Tab-separated table of C-alpha atoms in Angstrom:
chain	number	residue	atom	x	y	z
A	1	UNK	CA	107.989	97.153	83.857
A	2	UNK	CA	109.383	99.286	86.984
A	3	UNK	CA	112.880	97.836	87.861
A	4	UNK	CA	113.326	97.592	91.708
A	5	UNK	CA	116.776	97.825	91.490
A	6	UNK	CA	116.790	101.310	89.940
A	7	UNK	CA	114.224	102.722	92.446
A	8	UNK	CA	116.183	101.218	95.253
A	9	UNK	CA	119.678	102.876	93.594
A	10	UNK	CA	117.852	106.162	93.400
A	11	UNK	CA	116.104	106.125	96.667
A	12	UNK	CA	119.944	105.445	98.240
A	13	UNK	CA	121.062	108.775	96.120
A	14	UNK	CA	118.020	110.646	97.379
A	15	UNK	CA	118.212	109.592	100.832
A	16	UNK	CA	121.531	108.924	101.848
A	17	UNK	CA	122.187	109.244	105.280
A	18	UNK	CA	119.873	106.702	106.935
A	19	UNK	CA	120.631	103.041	107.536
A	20	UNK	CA	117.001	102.071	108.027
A	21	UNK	CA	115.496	99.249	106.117
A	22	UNK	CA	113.732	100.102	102.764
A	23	UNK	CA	110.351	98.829	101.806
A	24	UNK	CA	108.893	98.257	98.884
A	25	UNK	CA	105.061	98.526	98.432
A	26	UNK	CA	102.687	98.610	94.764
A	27	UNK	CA	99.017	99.735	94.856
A	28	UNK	CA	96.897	99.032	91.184
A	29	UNK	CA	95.100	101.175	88.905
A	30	UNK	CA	91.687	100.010	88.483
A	31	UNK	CA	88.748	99.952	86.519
A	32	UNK	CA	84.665	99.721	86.925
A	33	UNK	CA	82.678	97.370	84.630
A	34	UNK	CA	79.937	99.354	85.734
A	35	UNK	CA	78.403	101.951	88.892
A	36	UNK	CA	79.568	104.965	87.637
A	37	UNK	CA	79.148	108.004	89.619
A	38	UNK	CA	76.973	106.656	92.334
A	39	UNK	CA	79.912	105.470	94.788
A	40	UNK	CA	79.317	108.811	96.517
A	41	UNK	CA	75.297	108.457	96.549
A	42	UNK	CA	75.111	104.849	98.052
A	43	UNK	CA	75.850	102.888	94.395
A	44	UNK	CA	76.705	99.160	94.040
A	45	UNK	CA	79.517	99.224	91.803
A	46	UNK	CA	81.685	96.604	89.893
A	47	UNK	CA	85.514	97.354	90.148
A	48	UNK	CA	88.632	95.393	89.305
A	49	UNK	CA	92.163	96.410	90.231
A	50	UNK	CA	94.293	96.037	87.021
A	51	UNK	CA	98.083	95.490	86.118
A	52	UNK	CA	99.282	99.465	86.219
A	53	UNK	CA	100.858	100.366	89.296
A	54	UNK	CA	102.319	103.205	92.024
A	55	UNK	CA	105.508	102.412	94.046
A	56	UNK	CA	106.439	103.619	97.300
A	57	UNK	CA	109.948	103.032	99.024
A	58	UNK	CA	109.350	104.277	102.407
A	59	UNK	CA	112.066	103.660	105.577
A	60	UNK	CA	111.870	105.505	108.763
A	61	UNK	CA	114.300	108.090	109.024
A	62	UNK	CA	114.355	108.963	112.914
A	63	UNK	CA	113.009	112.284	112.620
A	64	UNK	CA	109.970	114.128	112.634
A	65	UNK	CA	109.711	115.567	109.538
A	66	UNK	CA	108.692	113.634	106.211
A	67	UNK	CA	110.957	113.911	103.239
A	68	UNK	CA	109.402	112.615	100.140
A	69	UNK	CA	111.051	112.168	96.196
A	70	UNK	CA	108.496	111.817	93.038
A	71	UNK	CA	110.649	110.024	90.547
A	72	UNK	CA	107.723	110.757	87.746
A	73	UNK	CA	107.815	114.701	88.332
A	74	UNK	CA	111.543	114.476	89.549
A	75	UNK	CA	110.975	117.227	92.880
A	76	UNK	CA	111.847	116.739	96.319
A	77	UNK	CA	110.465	118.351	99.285
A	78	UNK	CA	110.768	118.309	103.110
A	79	UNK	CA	107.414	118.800	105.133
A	80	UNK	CA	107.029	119.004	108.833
A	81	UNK	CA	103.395	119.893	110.520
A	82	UNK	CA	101.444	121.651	110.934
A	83	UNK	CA	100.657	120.597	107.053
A	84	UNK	CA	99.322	123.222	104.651
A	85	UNK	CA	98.373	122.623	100.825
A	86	UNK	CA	101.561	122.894	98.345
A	87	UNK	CA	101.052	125.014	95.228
A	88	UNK	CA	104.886	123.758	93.779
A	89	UNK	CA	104.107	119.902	94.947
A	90	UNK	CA	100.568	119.164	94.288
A	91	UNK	CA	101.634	115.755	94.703
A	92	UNK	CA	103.168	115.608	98.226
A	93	UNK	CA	99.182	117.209	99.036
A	94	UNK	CA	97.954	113.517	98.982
A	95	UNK	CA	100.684	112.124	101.581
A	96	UNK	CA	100.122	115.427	103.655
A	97	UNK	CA	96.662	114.321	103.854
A	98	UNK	CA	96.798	110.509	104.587
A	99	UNK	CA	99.085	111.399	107.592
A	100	UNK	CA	96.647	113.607	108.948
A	101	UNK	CA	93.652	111.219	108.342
A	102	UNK	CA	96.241	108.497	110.156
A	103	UNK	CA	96.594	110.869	112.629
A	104	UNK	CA	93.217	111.682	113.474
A	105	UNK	CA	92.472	107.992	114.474
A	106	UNK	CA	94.981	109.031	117.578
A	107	UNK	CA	97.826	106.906	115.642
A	108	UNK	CA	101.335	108.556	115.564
A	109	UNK	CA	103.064	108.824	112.096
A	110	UNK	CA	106.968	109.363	113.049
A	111	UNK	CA	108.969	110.983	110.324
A	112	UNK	CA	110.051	108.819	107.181
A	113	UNK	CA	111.833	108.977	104.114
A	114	UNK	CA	109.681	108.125	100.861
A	115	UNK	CA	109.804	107.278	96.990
A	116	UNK	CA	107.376	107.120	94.866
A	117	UNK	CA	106.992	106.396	91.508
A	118	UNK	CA	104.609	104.630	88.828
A	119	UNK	CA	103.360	104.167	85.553
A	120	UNK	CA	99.410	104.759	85.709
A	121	UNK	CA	98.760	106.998	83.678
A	122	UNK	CA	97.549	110.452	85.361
A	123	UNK	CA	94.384	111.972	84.237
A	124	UNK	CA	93.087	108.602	82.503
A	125	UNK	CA	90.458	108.085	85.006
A	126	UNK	CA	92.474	104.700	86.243
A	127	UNK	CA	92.591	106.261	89.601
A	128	UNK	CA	96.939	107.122	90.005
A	129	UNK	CA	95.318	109.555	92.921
A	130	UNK	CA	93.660	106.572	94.757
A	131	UNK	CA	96.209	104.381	94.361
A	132	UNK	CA	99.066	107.123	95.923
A	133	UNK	CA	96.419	107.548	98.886
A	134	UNK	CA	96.328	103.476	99.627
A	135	UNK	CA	100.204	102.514	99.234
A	136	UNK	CA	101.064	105.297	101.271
A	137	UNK	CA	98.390	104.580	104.217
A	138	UNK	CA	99.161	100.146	103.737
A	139	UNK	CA	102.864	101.431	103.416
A	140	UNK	CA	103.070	103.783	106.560
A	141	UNK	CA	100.394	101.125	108.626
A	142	UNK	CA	103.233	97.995	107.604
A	143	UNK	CA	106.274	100.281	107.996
A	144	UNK	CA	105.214	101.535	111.809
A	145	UNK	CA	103.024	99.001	112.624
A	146	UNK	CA	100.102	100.147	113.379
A	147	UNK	CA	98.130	96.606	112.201
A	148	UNK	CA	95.212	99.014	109.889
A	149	UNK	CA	93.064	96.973	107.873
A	150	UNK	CA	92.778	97.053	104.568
A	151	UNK	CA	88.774	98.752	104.767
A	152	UNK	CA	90.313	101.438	107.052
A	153	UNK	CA	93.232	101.818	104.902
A	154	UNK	CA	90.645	102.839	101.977
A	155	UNK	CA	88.119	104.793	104.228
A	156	UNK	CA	91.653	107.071	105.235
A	157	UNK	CA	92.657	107.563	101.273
A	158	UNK	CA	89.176	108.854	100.727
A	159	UNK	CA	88.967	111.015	103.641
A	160	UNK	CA	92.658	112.576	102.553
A	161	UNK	CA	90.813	113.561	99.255
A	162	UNK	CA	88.041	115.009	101.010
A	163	UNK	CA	89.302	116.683	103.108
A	164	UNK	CA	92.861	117.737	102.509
A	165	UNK	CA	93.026	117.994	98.784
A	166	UNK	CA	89.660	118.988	98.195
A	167	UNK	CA	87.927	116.804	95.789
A	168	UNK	CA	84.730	115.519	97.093
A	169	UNK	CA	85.418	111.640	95.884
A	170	UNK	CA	84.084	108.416	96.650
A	171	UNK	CA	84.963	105.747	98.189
A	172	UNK	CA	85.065	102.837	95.203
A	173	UNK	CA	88.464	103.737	94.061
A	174	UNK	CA	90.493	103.326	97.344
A	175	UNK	CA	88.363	100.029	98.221
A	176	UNK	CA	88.761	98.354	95.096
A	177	UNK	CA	92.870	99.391	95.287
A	178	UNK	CA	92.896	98.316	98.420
A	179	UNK	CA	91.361	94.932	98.406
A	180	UNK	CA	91.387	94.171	94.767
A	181	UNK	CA	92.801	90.426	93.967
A	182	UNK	CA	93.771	88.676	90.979
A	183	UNK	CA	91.320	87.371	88.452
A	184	UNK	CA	88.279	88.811	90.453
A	185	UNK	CA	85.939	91.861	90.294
A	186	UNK	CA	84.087	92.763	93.379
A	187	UNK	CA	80.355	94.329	93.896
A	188	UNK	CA	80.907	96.849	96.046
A	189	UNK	CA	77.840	97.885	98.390
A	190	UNK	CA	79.223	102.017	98.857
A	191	UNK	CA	76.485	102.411	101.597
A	192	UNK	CA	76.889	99.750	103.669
A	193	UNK	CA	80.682	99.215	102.073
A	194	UNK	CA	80.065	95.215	102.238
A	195	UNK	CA	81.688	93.673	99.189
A	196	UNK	CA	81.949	89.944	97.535
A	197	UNK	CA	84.453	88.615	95.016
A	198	UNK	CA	82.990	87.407	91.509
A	199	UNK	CA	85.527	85.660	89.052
A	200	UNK	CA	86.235	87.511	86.337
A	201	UNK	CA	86.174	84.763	82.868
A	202	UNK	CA	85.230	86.684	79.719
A	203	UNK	CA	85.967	83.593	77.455
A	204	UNK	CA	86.426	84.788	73.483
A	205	UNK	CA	85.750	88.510	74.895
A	206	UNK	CA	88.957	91.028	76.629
A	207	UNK	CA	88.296	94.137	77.917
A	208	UNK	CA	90.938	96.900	76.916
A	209	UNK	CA	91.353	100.675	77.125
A	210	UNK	CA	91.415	102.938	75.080
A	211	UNK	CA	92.955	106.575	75.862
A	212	UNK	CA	91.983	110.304	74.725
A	213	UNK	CA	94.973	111.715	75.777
A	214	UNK	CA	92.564	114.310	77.064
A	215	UNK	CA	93.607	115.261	81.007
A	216	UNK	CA	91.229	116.042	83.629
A	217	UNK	CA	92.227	116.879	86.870
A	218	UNK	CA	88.740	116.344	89.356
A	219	UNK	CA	89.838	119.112	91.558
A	220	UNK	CA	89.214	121.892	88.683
A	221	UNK	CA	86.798	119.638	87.216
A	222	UNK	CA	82.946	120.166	87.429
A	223	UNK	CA	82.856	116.492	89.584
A	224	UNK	CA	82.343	118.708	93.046
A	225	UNK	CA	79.446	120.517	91.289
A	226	UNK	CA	78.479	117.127	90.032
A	227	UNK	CA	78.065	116.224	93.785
A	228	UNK	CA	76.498	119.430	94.827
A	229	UNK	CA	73.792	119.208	92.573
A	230	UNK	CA	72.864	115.666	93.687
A	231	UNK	CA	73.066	116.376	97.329
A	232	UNK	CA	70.700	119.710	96.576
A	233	UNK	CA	68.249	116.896	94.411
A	234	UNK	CA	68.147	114.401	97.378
A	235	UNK	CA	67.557	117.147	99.660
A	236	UNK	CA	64.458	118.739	97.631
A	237	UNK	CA	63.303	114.723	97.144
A	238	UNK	CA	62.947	114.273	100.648
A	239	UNK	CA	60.849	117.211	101.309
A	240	UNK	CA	58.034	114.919	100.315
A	241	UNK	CA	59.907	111.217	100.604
A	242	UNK	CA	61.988	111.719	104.101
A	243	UNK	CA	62.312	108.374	104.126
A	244	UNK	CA	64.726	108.287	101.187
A	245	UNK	CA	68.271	107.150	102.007
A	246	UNK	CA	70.456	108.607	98.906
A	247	UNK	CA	69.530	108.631	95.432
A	248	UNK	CA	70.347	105.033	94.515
A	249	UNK	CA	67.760	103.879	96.758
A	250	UNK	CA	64.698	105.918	94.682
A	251	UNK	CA	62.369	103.424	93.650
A	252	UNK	CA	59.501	105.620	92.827
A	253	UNK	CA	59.170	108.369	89.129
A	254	UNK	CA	60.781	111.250	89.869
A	255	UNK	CA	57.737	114.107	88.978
A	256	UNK	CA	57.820	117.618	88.223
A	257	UNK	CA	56.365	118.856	91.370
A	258	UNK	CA	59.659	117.600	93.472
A	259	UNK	CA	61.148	120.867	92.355
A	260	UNK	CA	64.444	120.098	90.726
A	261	UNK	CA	65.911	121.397	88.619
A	262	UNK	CA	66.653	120.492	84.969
A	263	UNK	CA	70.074	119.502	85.674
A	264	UNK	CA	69.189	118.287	88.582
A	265	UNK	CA	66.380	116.400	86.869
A	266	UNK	CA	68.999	114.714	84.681
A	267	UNK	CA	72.091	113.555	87.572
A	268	UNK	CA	68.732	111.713	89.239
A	269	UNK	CA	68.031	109.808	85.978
A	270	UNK	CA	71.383	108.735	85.578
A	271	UNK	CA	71.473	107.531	89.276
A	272	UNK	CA	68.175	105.610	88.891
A	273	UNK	CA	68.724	104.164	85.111
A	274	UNK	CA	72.421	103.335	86.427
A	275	UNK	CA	71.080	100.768	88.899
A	276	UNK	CA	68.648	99.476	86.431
A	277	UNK	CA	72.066	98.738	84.262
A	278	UNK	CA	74.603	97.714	87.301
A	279	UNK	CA	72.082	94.448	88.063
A	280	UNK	CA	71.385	93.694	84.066
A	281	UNK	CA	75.290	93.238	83.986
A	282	UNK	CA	75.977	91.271	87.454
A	283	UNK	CA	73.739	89.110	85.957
A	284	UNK	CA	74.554	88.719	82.109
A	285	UNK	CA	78.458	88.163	83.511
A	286	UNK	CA	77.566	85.495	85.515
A	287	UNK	CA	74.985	83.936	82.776
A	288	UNK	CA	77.550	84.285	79.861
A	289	UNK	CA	75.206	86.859	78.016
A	290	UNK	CA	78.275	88.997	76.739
A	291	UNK	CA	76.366	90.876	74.623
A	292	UNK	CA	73.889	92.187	77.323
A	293	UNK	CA	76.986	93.656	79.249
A	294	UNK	CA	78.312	95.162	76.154
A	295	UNK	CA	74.708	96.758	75.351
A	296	UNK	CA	74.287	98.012	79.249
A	297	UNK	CA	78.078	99.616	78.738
A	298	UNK	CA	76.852	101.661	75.610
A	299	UNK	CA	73.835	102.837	77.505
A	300	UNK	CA	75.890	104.002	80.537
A	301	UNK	CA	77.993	106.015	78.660
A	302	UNK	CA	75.511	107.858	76.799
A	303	UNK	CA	73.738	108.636	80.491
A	304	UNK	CA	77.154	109.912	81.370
A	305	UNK	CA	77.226	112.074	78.434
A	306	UNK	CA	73.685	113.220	78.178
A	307	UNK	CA	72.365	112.922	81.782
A	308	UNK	CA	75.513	113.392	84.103
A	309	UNK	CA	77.141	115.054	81.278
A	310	UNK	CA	80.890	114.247	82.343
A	311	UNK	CA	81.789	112.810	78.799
A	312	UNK	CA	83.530	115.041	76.324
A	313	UNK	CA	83.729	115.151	72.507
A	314	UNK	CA	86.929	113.062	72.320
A	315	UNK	CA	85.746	109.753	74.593
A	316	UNK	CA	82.100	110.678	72.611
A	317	UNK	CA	83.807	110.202	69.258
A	318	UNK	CA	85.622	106.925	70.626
A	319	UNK	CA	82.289	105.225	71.973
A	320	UNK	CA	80.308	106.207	68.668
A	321	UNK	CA	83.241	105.063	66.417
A	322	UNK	CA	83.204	102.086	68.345
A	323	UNK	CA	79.554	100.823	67.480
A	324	UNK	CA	80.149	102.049	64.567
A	325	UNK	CA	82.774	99.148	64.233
A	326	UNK	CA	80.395	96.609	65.947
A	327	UNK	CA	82.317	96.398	69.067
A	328	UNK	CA	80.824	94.772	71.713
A	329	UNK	CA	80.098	97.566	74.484
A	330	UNK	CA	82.150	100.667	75.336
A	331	UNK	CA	81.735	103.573	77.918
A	332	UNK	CA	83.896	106.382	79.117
A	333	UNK	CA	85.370	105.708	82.713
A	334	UNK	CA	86.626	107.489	85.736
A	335	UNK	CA	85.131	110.785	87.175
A	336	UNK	CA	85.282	112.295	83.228
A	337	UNK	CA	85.856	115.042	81.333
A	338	UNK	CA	88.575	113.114	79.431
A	339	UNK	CA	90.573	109.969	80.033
A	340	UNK	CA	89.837	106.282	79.072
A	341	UNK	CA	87.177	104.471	77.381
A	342	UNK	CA	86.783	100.898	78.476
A	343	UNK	CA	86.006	98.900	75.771
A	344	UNK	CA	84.325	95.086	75.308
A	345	UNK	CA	85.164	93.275	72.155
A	346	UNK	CA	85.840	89.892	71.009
A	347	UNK	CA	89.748	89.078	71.702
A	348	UNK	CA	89.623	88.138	67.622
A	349	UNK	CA	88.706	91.593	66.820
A	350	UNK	CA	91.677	93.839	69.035
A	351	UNK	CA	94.011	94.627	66.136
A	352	UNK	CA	91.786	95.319	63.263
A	353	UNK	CA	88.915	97.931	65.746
A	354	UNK	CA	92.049	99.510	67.466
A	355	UNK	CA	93.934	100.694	64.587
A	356	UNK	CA	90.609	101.726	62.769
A	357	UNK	CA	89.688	103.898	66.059
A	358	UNK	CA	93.771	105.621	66.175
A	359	UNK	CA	93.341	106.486	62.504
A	360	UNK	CA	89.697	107.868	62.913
A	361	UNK	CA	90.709	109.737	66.021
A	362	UNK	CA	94.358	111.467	65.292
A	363	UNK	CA	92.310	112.760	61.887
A	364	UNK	CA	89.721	113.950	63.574
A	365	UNK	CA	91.383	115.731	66.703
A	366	UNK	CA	94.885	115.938	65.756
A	367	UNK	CA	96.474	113.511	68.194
A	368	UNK	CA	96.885	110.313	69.031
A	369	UNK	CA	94.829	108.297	71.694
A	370	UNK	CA	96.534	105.468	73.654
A	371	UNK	CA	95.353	101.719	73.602
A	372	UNK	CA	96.247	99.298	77.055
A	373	UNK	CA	95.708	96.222	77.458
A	374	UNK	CA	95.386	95.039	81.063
A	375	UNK	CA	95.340	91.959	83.499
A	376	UNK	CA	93.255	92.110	86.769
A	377	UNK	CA	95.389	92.411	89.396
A	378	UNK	CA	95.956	91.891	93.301
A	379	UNK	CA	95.599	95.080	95.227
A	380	UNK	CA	98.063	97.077	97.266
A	381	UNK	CA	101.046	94.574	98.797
A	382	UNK	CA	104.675	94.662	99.782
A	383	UNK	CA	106.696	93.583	97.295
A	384	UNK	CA	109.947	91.840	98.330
């Protein structure tokens, strides 16, 4: 638990010589039942926000120039435009960038004093980039006015990722963050970005995390290869199918005389089995069939692993270990290459399968995973 009254001591010490107001704003972590990877090639996905959390104090300061404080990495920095990529404060890249993408909508960002803190855990695959880009945009758009909706607010976290810090993300993460509410998923159209709620009642069953301790950073990642070799498939697809939208809209076998590649060969089948498993699970959620989720998550993380091939050994050796224990369903999360494993199980079954898995895991790799448990949670808001 974040105390406000700490942050707002600390943002006073940091930030002394304005008598502005300070607000205080939260944006979730989040996680996706199911859709993986196909929120940047026209996917429905199935996100929840969940009960971790970034905090911004943000007042105006009077100024033009923006002077920011990350409590987690304890560094402080001035910036003034024109904005250029930090090397020292990787972190201030994402608030450089939502400016600009604020900016380019012909909106003017005066200068303001910020704070930001949080205790999502980075490198997980729970999203802590996302959820910087939409407090900051809902947090600058309530602090100046400037009445952006909650869509837009998630279309310019995206964009800042694109385009300013360089990793070629989708969209799900800032939407889900940025509309997410309590006790409900949403199915998330990427294409068309129209959305609906779904209650989220699991009964006997709980969802929970479990962490590798393994940190990826997407940037230096392979995801922007991942990306370029499914925009080079699509392109070689519709050679002979110019009709085809994106790859989640295939609906025919994908034969050897389209050209791909083998790797190419296997980021399609992911795309195309992925949708098979996306509708089996809207539909055993709202049916009861628990198990039928929990079989659909095994089967999307071995895609991941095998087809998409974003998994590593250590969220491998969770998933297996997991069946192995006769938990329900389990698949790695989050653009990959470490992080979390979001596990199904019966609520019954948490302590006896967790502390099997920490035992199995620290003697097989030498350190410790995490385990969170989580509440769905209301997406970004002012807090008072």
């Amino acid at each position: 638990m974040i105390d406000p009254s700490i942050l707002f001591s600390t943002f006073s010490s940091k930030f002394p010589s304005s008598n502005e107001t300070i607000r205080h704003f939260s944006a979730p972590a989040r996680i996706n039942i199911i859709g993986e990877h196909v929120d940047y090639l026209g996917g429905l996905v199935l996100p929840a926000a969940i009960d971790f959390s970034v905090h911004a104090l943000i007042q105006r300061n009077g100024t033009d120039q923006f002077h920011l404080y990350s409590a987690d990495f304890e560094q402080q920095i001035k910036i003034s435009r024109p904005f250029k990529n930090s090397k020292d404060f990787q972190w201030s890249d994402y608030i450089q960038g939502v400016i600009t993408e604020i900016e380019k909508k012909g909106l003017n960002v005066p200068g303001f004093n910020l704070l930001l803190t949080g205790n999502i855990p980075q490198g997980a695959g729970l999203s802590s980039s996302a959820a910087l880009e939409v407090v900051v945009g809902y947090a600058i758009s309530e602090l100046f006015q400037l009445n952006l909706s909650r869509e837009s607010i998630a279309l310019i976290g995206q964009a800042a990722e694109n385009n300013f810090v360089g990793t070629n993300c989708g969209i799900m993460d800032q939407f889900i963050i940025a509309t997410g509410k309590e006790k409900y998923c949403i199915s998330l159209n990427t294409s068309s970005l129209k959305y609906e709620y779904h209650e989220f009642d699991l009964g006997e069953f709980e969802f929970y995390l479990i962490n590798s301790n393994v940190k990826h950073s997407l940037k230096d990642s392979d995801y922007n290869q991942r990306r370029l070799e499914c925009e080079s498939a699509l392109s070689k697809i519709k050679k002979s199918h110019p009709n085809v939208k994106d790859l989640y809209s295939i609906d025919f076998p994908i034969s050897t005389d389209l050209g791909l590649s083998q790797n190419e060969s296997k980021r399609v089948g992911h795309v195309v089995s992925e949708k098979i498993r996306t509708n089996i699970i809207i539909n055993a959620l709202r049916d009861g069939s628990i198990n039928s989720v929990g079989n659909a998550l095994y089967e999307c993380h071995w895609s991941l692993s095998n087809q998409f091939e974003v998994s590593c050994p250590e969220t491998d050796f969770i998933v297996s270990s997991l069946k192995a224990e006769n938990a329900t369903g389990a698949r790695m999360i989050g653009g990959g290459f470490g992080g979390c494993v979001l596990v199904l199980d019966k609520i019954k079954n948490f302590s006896s399968t967790s502390s099997i898995i920490e035992e199995k895991f620290v003697t097989k790799f030498g350190h410790p995973v995490s385990i969170y448990k989580f509440k769905i949670a209301d997406g970004v808001k002012e807090l008072s």
